[in-house]
Amino acid sequence: MILSPSMLSADFSMLGKQIKEIEESGAQWLHIDVMDGIFVPNISFGACVYKSIRKVTNLFFDVHLMITKPERYIKDFVNAGADLITIHAEATENPEKAIALIHSCGKKAGIAINPDTSTSKIKPYLNMVDMVLVMSVFPGHGGQKYIESVNPKITEIRKITGPDFLIEVDGGIKKENVKSVIDCGANVIVAGSAIFNDDIKASVKGMFDAV
Ligand code: DX5
Ligand code: ZN
């Protein structure tokens, strides 16, 4: 399992310190949620915020763009230090072009779907991307409840892509349900409130111990 703690639930007054703790905890990635107030109702932070933490960590930066027409900003997010950029299938008229742009910058590309979006929306892009992100809450906020009805989508994508492909699941995952998400076929787990609302290192250990 790759664990990707979501920075959205961090205490931004001590971001550098908390990111160091994530690094020392054994979590491999850092999930970076960018929201524009249009694609989702909330606004989070932009490239300049995570550019400054790029200087203090070698964590793999897993950037989740919840923004309309993401192709407008791919270069900025690459320059800020992203390793993988995930766009939403619902957010652009031309996912193929956005994926190609990310790859042309030498970075990995992912495609995300909301809980009410069918897998048919991303099937045409599966052979172009490095990861699929299945949202298990409606994007916009941390701390929501996991939507169980997305589980068949995870299993379906795993069946199509084979055992090694990256399938990330994001939203409402805690130590109590992480094993069931892995059992559906996920291999990358995002967790925000479950990591940052308590002792970071103990919470990361709890997630790994649970699977
Ligand atoms: C939701 C974000 C998630 C969120 C997860 O819009 O994409 O990454 O931070 O937070 P938890 O784990 O608290 O549901
Ligand atoms: Zn996210």
PDB file of C-alpha atoms and ligand atoms in Angstrom:
ATOM      1  CA  MET A   1       0.000   0.000   0.000  1.00  0.00           C
ATOM      2  CA  ILE A   2       1.125   3.529  -0.800  1.00  0.00           C
ATOM      3  CA  LEU A   3      -0.197   6.019   1.772  1.00  0.00           C
ATOM      4  CA  SER A   4      -0.749   9.583   0.567  1.00  0.00           C
ATOM      5  CA  PRO A   5      -1.709  11.833   3.513  1.00  0.00           C
ATOM      6  CA  SER A   6      -3.812  14.781   2.380  1.00  0.00           C
ATOM      7  CA  MET A   7      -2.284  18.138   3.244  1.00  0.00           C
ATOM      8  CA  LEU A   8      -5.766  19.713   3.167  1.00  0.00           C
ATOM      9  CA  SER A   9      -6.237  18.624   6.786  1.00  0.00           C
ATOM     10  CA  ALA A  10      -2.843  19.949   7.940  1.00  0.00           C
ATOM     11  CA  ASP A  11      -2.387  22.867  10.318  1.00  0.00           C
ATOM     12  CA  PHE A  12      -1.004  25.431   7.872  1.00  0.00           C
ATOM     13  CA  SER A  13       0.581  27.442  10.680  1.00  0.00           C
ATOM     14  CA  MET A  14       3.089  24.601  11.018  1.00  0.00           C
ATOM     15  CA  LEU A  15       3.087  23.087   7.579  1.00  0.00           C
ATOM     16  CA  GLY A  16       6.838  22.465   7.264  1.00  0.00           C
ATOM     17  CA  LYS A  17       6.960  20.694  10.644  1.00  0.00           C
ATOM     18  CA  GLN A  18       3.957  18.494   9.862  1.00  0.00           C
ATOM     19  CA  ILE A  19       5.300  17.551   6.430  1.00  0.00           C
ATOM     20  CA  LYS A  20       8.587  16.485   8.077  1.00  0.00           C
ATOM     21  CA  GLU A  21       6.572  14.300  10.453  1.00  0.00           C
ATOM     22  CA  ILE A  22       4.776  12.731   7.489  1.00  0.00           C
ATOM     23  CA  GLU A  23       8.133  11.988   5.886  1.00  0.00           C
ATOM     24  CA  GLU A  24       9.482  10.397   9.069  1.00  0.00           C
ATOM     25  CA  SER A  25       6.267   8.410   9.608  1.00  0.00           C
ATOM     26  CA  GLY A  26       6.873   6.131   6.621  1.00  0.00           C
ATOM     27  CA  ALA A  27       4.096   7.479   4.386  1.00  0.00           C
ATOM     28  CA  GLN A  28       5.466   7.543   0.854  1.00  0.00           C
ATOM     29  CA  TRP A  29       3.469  10.298  -0.873  1.00  0.00           C
ATOM     30  CA  LEU A  30       1.932  13.662  -0.004  1.00  0.00           C
ATOM     31  CA  HIS A  31      -1.556  14.312  -1.424  1.00  0.00           C
ATOM     32  CA  ILE A  32      -1.987  17.957  -2.413  1.00  0.00           C
ATOM     33  CA  ASP A  33      -5.601  19.083  -2.974  1.00  0.00           C
ATOM     34  CA  VAL A  34      -5.956  22.139  -5.198  1.00  0.00           C
ATOM     35  CA  MET A  35      -9.505  23.600  -5.339  1.00  0.00           C
ATOM     36  CA  ASP A  36     -10.734  26.541  -7.371  1.00  0.00           C
ATOM     37  CA  GLY A  37     -14.176  27.359  -5.929  1.00  0.00           C
ATOM     38  CA  ILE A  38     -15.777  26.504  -9.299  1.00  0.00           C
ATOM     39  CA  PHE A  39     -15.235  22.806  -9.952  1.00  0.00           C
ATOM     40  CA  VAL A  40     -15.790  22.317  -6.209  1.00  0.00           C
ATOM     41  CA  PRO A  41     -17.444  24.770  -3.806  1.00  0.00           C
ATOM     42  CA  ASN A  42     -14.287  25.297  -1.749  1.00  0.00           C
ATOM     43  CA  ILE A  43     -11.000  27.129  -2.393  1.00  0.00           C
ATOM     44  CA  SER A  44      -7.849  25.573  -0.909  1.00  0.00           C
ATOM     45  CA  PHE A  45      -4.383  26.721  -2.041  1.00  0.00           C
ATOM     46  CA  GLY A  46      -2.336  27.043  -5.185  1.00  0.00           C
ATOM     47  CA  ALA A  47       1.080  26.099  -6.500  1.00  0.00           C
ATOM     48  CA  CYS A  48       3.035  28.685  -4.469  1.00  0.00           C
ATOM     49  CA  VAL A  49       2.062  26.985  -1.207  1.00  0.00           C
ATOM     50  CA  TYR A  50       3.430  23.575  -2.044  1.00  0.00           C
ATOM     51  CA  LYS A  51       6.389  25.072  -3.923  1.00  0.00           C
ATOM     52  CA  SER A  52       7.650  26.304  -0.561  1.00  0.00           C
ATOM     53  CA  ILE A  53       7.408  22.864   1.057  1.00  0.00           C
ATOM     54  CA  ARG A  54       9.174  21.242  -1.921  1.00  0.00           C
ATOM     55  CA  LYS A  55      12.348  22.711  -0.355  1.00  0.00           C
ATOM     56  CA  VAL A  56      11.957  20.771   2.902  1.00  0.00           C
ATOM     57  CA  THR A  57      10.917  17.301   1.729  1.00  0.00           C
ATOM     58  CA  ASN A  58      11.635  14.589  -0.801  1.00  0.00           C
ATOM     59  CA  LEU A  59       8.135  13.105  -0.490  1.00  0.00           C
ATOM     60  CA  PHE A  60       6.451  12.214  -3.794  1.00  0.00           C
ATOM     61  CA  PHE A  61       4.039  15.077  -4.556  1.00  0.00           C
ATOM     62  CA  ASP A  62       0.654  13.649  -5.597  1.00  0.00           C
ATOM     63  CA  VAL A  63      -1.235  16.715  -6.842  1.00  0.00           C
ATOM     64  CA  HIS A  64      -5.031  16.384  -7.123  1.00  0.00           C
ATOM     65  CA  LEU A  65      -6.430  19.186  -9.265  1.00  0.00           C
ATOM     66  CA  MET A  66     -10.075  19.919  -8.464  1.00  0.00           C
ATOM     67  CA  ILE A  67     -10.099  22.811 -10.895  1.00  0.00           C
ATOM     68  CA  THR A  68     -11.971  23.637 -14.111  1.00  0.00           C
ATOM     69  CA  LYS A  69      -9.918  23.441 -17.319  1.00  0.00           C
ATOM     70  CA  PRO A  70      -6.795  22.125 -15.540  1.00  0.00           C
ATOM     71  CA  GLU A  71      -4.753  22.359 -18.740  1.00  0.00           C
ATOM     72  CA  ARG A  72      -4.411  26.102 -18.046  1.00  0.00           C
ATOM     73  CA  TYR A  73      -2.216  25.488 -15.018  1.00  0.00           C
ATOM     74  CA  ILE A  74      -0.300  22.242 -15.638  1.00  0.00           C
ATOM     75  CA  LYS A  75       3.022  24.018 -16.195  1.00  0.00           C
ATOM     76  CA  ASP A  76       2.685  26.027 -12.969  1.00  0.00           C
ATOM     77  CA  PHE A  77       1.995  22.873 -11.005  1.00  0.00           C
ATOM     78  CA  VAL A  78       4.941  21.088 -12.596  1.00  0.00           C
ATOM     79  CA  ASN A  79       7.229  24.029 -11.815  1.00  0.00           C
ATOM     80  CA  ALA A  80       6.076  24.001  -8.190  1.00  0.00           C
ATOM     81  CA  GLY A  81       7.387  20.440  -7.797  1.00  0.00           C
ATOM     82  CA  ALA A  82       4.582  18.004  -8.632  1.00  0.00           C
ATOM     83  CA  ASP A  83       5.596  14.399  -9.353  1.00  0.00           C
ATOM     84  CA  LEU A  84       2.128  13.235 -10.400  1.00  0.00           C
ATOM     85  CA  ILE A  85      -0.760  15.433 -11.500  1.00  0.00           C
ATOM     86  CA  THR A  86      -4.316  14.119 -11.490  1.00  0.00           C
ATOM     87  CA  ILE A  87      -7.042  15.914 -13.404  1.00  0.00           C
ATOM     88  CA  HIS A  88     -10.784  15.274 -13.155  1.00  0.00           C
ATOM     89  CA  ALA A  89     -12.498  13.691 -16.157  1.00  0.00           C
ATOM     90  CA  GLU A  90     -15.459  16.015 -15.447  1.00  0.00           C
ATOM     91  CA  ALA A  91     -13.319  19.188 -15.450  1.00  0.00           C
ATOM     92  CA  THR A  92     -12.069  19.367 -19.016  1.00  0.00           C
ATOM     93  CA  GLU A  93     -13.409  18.856 -22.518  1.00  0.00           C
ATOM     94  CA  ASN A  94     -10.146  17.300 -23.597  1.00  0.00           C
ATOM     95  CA  PRO A  95      -8.606  14.994 -20.964  1.00  0.00           C
ATOM     96  CA  GLU A  96      -6.302  13.493 -23.588  1.00  0.00           C
ATOM     97  CA  LYS A  97      -4.670  16.863 -24.250  1.00  0.00           C
ATOM     98  CA  ALA A  98      -4.204  17.569 -20.529  1.00  0.00           C
ATOM     99  CA  ILE A  99      -2.685  14.109 -19.982  1.00  0.00           C
ATOM    100  CA  ALA A 100      -0.292  14.634 -22.908  1.00  0.00           C
ATOM    101  CA  LEU A 101       0.728  18.014 -21.507  1.00  0.00           C
ATOM    102  CA  ILE A 102       1.550  16.487 -18.115  1.00  0.00           C
ATOM    103  CA  HIS A 103       3.589  13.749 -19.787  1.00  0.00           C
ATOM    104  CA  SER A 104       5.389  16.265 -22.011  1.00  0.00           C
ATOM    105  CA  CYS A 105       6.640  17.891 -18.789  1.00  0.00           C
ATOM    106  CA  GLY A 106       8.118  14.529 -17.729  1.00  0.00           C
ATOM    107  CA  LYS A 107       5.573  13.926 -14.933  1.00  0.00           C
ATOM    108  CA  LYS A 108       3.111  11.141 -14.197  1.00  0.00           C
ATOM    109  CA  ALA A 109      -0.552  11.751 -15.058  1.00  0.00           C
ATOM    110  CA  GLY A 110      -3.711  10.559 -13.333  1.00  0.00           C
ATOM    111  CA  ILE A 111      -7.414  10.824 -14.091  1.00  0.00           C
ATOM    112  CA  ALA A 112     -10.079  11.159 -11.388  1.00  0.00           C
ATOM    113  CA  ILE A 113     -13.815  10.472 -11.267  1.00  0.00           C
ATOM    114  CA  ASN A 114     -16.407  11.727  -8.823  1.00  0.00           C
ATOM    115  CA  PRO A 115     -18.641   9.268  -6.922  1.00  0.00           C
ATOM    116  CA  ASP A 116     -21.515   9.794  -9.387  1.00  0.00           C
ATOM    117  CA  THR A 117     -19.389   9.481 -12.546  1.00  0.00           C
ATOM    118  CA  SER A 118     -19.400   6.167 -14.372  1.00  0.00           C
ATOM    119  CA  THR A 119     -16.178   4.313 -15.187  1.00  0.00           C
ATOM    120  CA  SER A 120     -17.146   4.581 -18.864  1.00  0.00           C
ATOM    121  CA  LYS A 121     -16.043   8.235 -18.692  1.00  0.00           C
ATOM    122  CA  ILE A 122     -12.405   7.226 -18.060  1.00  0.00           C
ATOM    123  CA  LYS A 123     -12.136   3.951 -19.960  1.00  0.00           C
ATOM    124  CA  PRO A 124     -10.898   5.696 -23.147  1.00  0.00           C
ATOM    125  CA  TYR A 125      -7.949   7.138 -21.173  1.00  0.00           C
ATOM    126  CA  LEU A 126      -6.848   4.089 -19.150  1.00  0.00           C
ATOM    127  CA  ASN A 127      -4.016   3.222 -21.509  1.00  0.00           C
ATOM    128  CA  MET A 128      -2.724   6.828 -21.407  1.00  0.00           C
ATOM    129  CA  VAL A 129      -2.567   7.446 -17.660  1.00  0.00           C
ATOM    130  CA  ASP A 130      -0.312   6.251 -14.836  1.00  0.00           C
ATOM    131  CA  MET A 131      -3.093   6.270 -12.221  1.00  0.00           C
ATOM    132  CA  VAL A 132      -6.852   6.374 -11.744  1.00  0.00           C
ATOM    133  CA  LEU A 133      -8.252   8.244  -8.749  1.00  0.00           C
ATOM    134  CA  VAL A 134     -11.655   7.056  -7.572  1.00  0.00           C
ATOM    135  CA  MET A 135     -13.305   9.678  -5.358  1.00  0.00           C
ATOM    136  CA  SER A 136     -15.108   8.100  -2.418  1.00  0.00           C
ATOM    137  CA  VAL A 137     -16.629  11.409  -1.280  1.00  0.00           C
ATOM    138  CA  PHE A 138     -17.854  14.376  -3.326  1.00  0.00           C
ATOM    139  CA  PRO A 139     -14.726  16.522  -3.574  1.00  0.00           C
ATOM    140  CA  GLY A 140     -14.510  19.825  -1.750  1.00  0.00           C
ATOM    141  CA  HIS A 141     -13.922  19.076   1.908  1.00  0.00           C
ATOM    142  CA  GLY A 142     -12.007  16.765   4.207  1.00  0.00           C
ATOM    143  CA  GLY A 143     -13.699  14.780   6.959  1.00  0.00           C
ATOM    144  CA  GLN A 144     -16.655  13.367   4.990  1.00  0.00           C
ATOM    145  CA  LYS A 145     -18.044   9.820   5.215  1.00  0.00           C
ATOM    146  CA  TYR A 146     -16.838   7.126   2.786  1.00  0.00           C
ATOM    147  CA  ILE A 147     -19.427   6.343   0.071  1.00  0.00           C
ATOM    148  CA  GLU A 148     -19.547   2.529  -0.130  1.00  0.00           C
ATOM    149  CA  SER A 149     -21.288   2.480  -3.501  1.00  0.00           C
ATOM    150  CA  VAL A 150     -18.008   3.411  -5.252  1.00  0.00           C
ATOM    151  CA  ASN A 151     -16.485   0.022  -4.330  1.00  0.00           C
ATOM    152  CA  PRO A 152     -17.624  -1.817  -7.497  1.00  0.00           C
ATOM    153  CA  LYS A 153     -15.919   0.883  -9.601  1.00  0.00           C
ATOM    154  CA  ILE A 154     -12.565   0.205  -7.880  1.00  0.00           C
ATOM    155  CA  THR A 155     -12.949  -3.526  -8.505  1.00  0.00           C
ATOM    156  CA  GLU A 156     -13.962  -2.984 -12.123  1.00  0.00           C
ATOM    157  CA  ILE A 157     -10.954  -0.750 -12.864  1.00  0.00           C
ATOM    158  CA  ARG A 158      -8.615  -3.235 -11.161  1.00  0.00           C
ATOM    159  CA  LYS A 159      -9.988  -6.053 -13.356  1.00  0.00           C
ATOM    160  CA  ILE A 160      -9.338  -4.050 -16.508  1.00  0.00           C
ATOM    161  CA  THR A 161      -5.896  -2.700 -15.606  1.00  0.00           C
ATOM    162  CA  GLY A 162      -4.196  -5.713 -13.987  1.00  0.00           C
ATOM    163  CA  PRO A 163      -2.377  -6.023 -10.662  1.00  0.00           C
ATOM    164  CA  ASP A 164       0.349  -3.349 -10.861  1.00  0.00           C
ATOM    165  CA  PHE A 165      -1.583  -0.324 -12.086  1.00  0.00           C
ATOM    166  CA  LEU A 166      -1.997   2.540  -9.585  1.00  0.00           C
ATOM    167  CA  ILE A 167      -5.562   2.940  -8.299  1.00  0.00           C
ATOM    168  CA  GLU A 168      -5.950   5.654  -5.687  1.00  0.00           C
ATOM    169  CA  VAL A 169      -9.037   6.092  -3.531  1.00  0.00           C
ATOM    170  CA  ASP A 170      -9.701   9.429  -1.830  1.00  0.00           C
ATOM    171  CA  GLY A 171     -12.179  10.446   0.843  1.00  0.00           C
ATOM    172  CA  GLY A 172     -13.395   9.129   4.176  1.00  0.00           C
ATOM    173  CA  ILE A 173     -10.688   6.495   4.659  1.00  0.00           C
ATOM    174  CA  LYS A 174      -9.627   5.650   8.219  1.00  0.00           C
ATOM    175  CA  LYS A 175      -7.932   2.717   9.922  1.00  0.00           C
ATOM    176  CA  GLU A 176     -11.363   1.145  10.428  1.00  0.00           C
ATOM    177  CA  ASN A 177     -12.153   0.863   6.685  1.00  0.00           C
ATOM    178  CA  VAL A 178      -8.790   1.006   4.895  1.00  0.00           C
ATOM    179  CA  LYS A 179      -8.521  -2.790   4.583  1.00  0.00           C
ATOM    180  CA  SER A 180     -11.872  -3.051   2.832  1.00  0.00           C
ATOM    181  CA  VAL A 181     -10.781  -0.379   0.310  1.00  0.00           C
ATOM    182  CA  ILE A 182      -7.557  -2.292  -0.393  1.00  0.00           C
ATOM    183  CA  ASP A 183      -9.572  -5.517  -0.732  1.00  0.00           C
ATOM    184  CA  CYS A 184     -11.665  -3.846  -3.467  1.00  0.00           C
ATOM    185  CA  GLY A 185      -8.475  -3.302  -5.485  1.00  0.00           C
ATOM    186  CA  ALA A 186      -6.986   0.030  -4.395  1.00  0.00           C
ATOM    187  CA  ASN A 187      -3.226   0.309  -3.872  1.00  0.00           C
ATOM    188  CA  VAL A 188      -2.891   4.040  -3.130  1.00  0.00           C
ATOM    189  CA  ILE A 189      -4.806   5.392  -0.140  1.00  0.00           C
ATOM    190  CA  VAL A 190      -5.455   9.062   0.574  1.00  0.00           C
ATOM    191  CA  ALA A 191      -6.219  10.029   4.157  1.00  0.00           C
ATOM    192  CA  GLY A 192      -6.565  13.561   5.490  1.00  0.00           C
ATOM    193  CA  SER A 193      -8.496  13.905   8.720  1.00  0.00           C
ATOM    194  CA  ALA A 194      -7.497  10.378   9.806  1.00  0.00           C
ATOM    195  CA  ILE A 195      -3.833  11.450   9.803  1.00  0.00           C
ATOM    196  CA  PHE A 196      -3.762  15.139  10.713  1.00  0.00           C
ATOM    197  CA  ASN A 197      -6.513  15.290  13.370  1.00  0.00           C
ATOM    198  CA  ASP A 198      -4.416  13.242  15.789  1.00  0.00           C
ATOM    199  CA  ASP A 199      -0.764  12.337  16.379  1.00  0.00           C
ATOM    200  CA  ILE A 200       0.609  12.096  12.832  1.00  0.00           C
ATOM    201  CA  LYS A 201       3.136   9.298  13.291  1.00  0.00           C
ATOM    202  CA  ALA A 202       0.787   7.136  15.373  1.00  0.00           C
ATOM    203  CA  SER A 203      -2.011   7.648  12.838  1.00  0.00           C
ATOM    204  CA  VAL A 204       0.184   6.632   9.890  1.00  0.00           C
ATOM    205  CA  LYS A 205       1.296   3.526  11.796  1.00  0.00           C
ATOM    206  CA  GLY A 206      -2.358   2.750  12.553  1.00  0.00           C
ATOM    207  CA  MET A 207      -3.199   2.835   8.846  1.00  0.00           C
ATOM    208  CA  PHE A 208      -0.353   0.500   7.870  1.00  0.00           C
ATOM    209  CA  ASP A 209      -1.097  -1.863  10.789  1.00  0.00           C
ATOM    210  CA  ALA A 210      -4.736  -2.094   9.673  1.00  0.00           C
ATOM    211  CA  VAL A 211      -4.041  -3.638   6.275  1.00  0.00           C
TER     212      VAL A 211
HETATM  213  C1  DX5 B   1     -11.652  15.957  -0.843  1.00  0.00           C
HETATM  214  C2  DX5 B   1     -10.166  15.826  -1.061  1.00  0.00           C
HETATM  215  C3  DX5 B   1      -9.575  14.784  -0.212  1.00  0.00           C
HETATM  216  C4  DX5 B   1      -9.678  15.062   1.272  1.00  0.00           C
HETATM  217  C5  DX5 B   1      -9.654  13.761   2.020  1.00  0.00           C
HETATM  218  O1  DX5 B   1     -12.159  16.887  -1.703  1.00  0.00           O
HETATM  219  O2  DX5 B   1      -9.882  15.483  -2.414  1.00  0.00           O
HETATM  220  O3  DX5 B   1      -8.229  14.507  -0.577  1.00  0.00           O
HETATM  221  O4  DX5 B   1      -8.653  15.895   1.747  1.00  0.00           O
HETATM  222  O5  DX5 B   1      -9.894  14.012   3.360  1.00  0.00           O
HETATM  223  P1  DX5 B   1     -10.465  12.888   4.336  1.00  0.00           P
HETATM  224  O6  DX5 B   1      -9.468  11.781   4.367  1.00  0.00           O
HETATM  225  O7  DX5 B   1     -10.591  13.617   5.634  1.00  0.00           O
HETATM  226  O8  DX5 B   1     -11.795  12.445   3.775  1.00  0.00           O
HETATM  227 ZN    ZN B   2      -7.836  14.694  -2.923  1.00  0.00          ZN
END
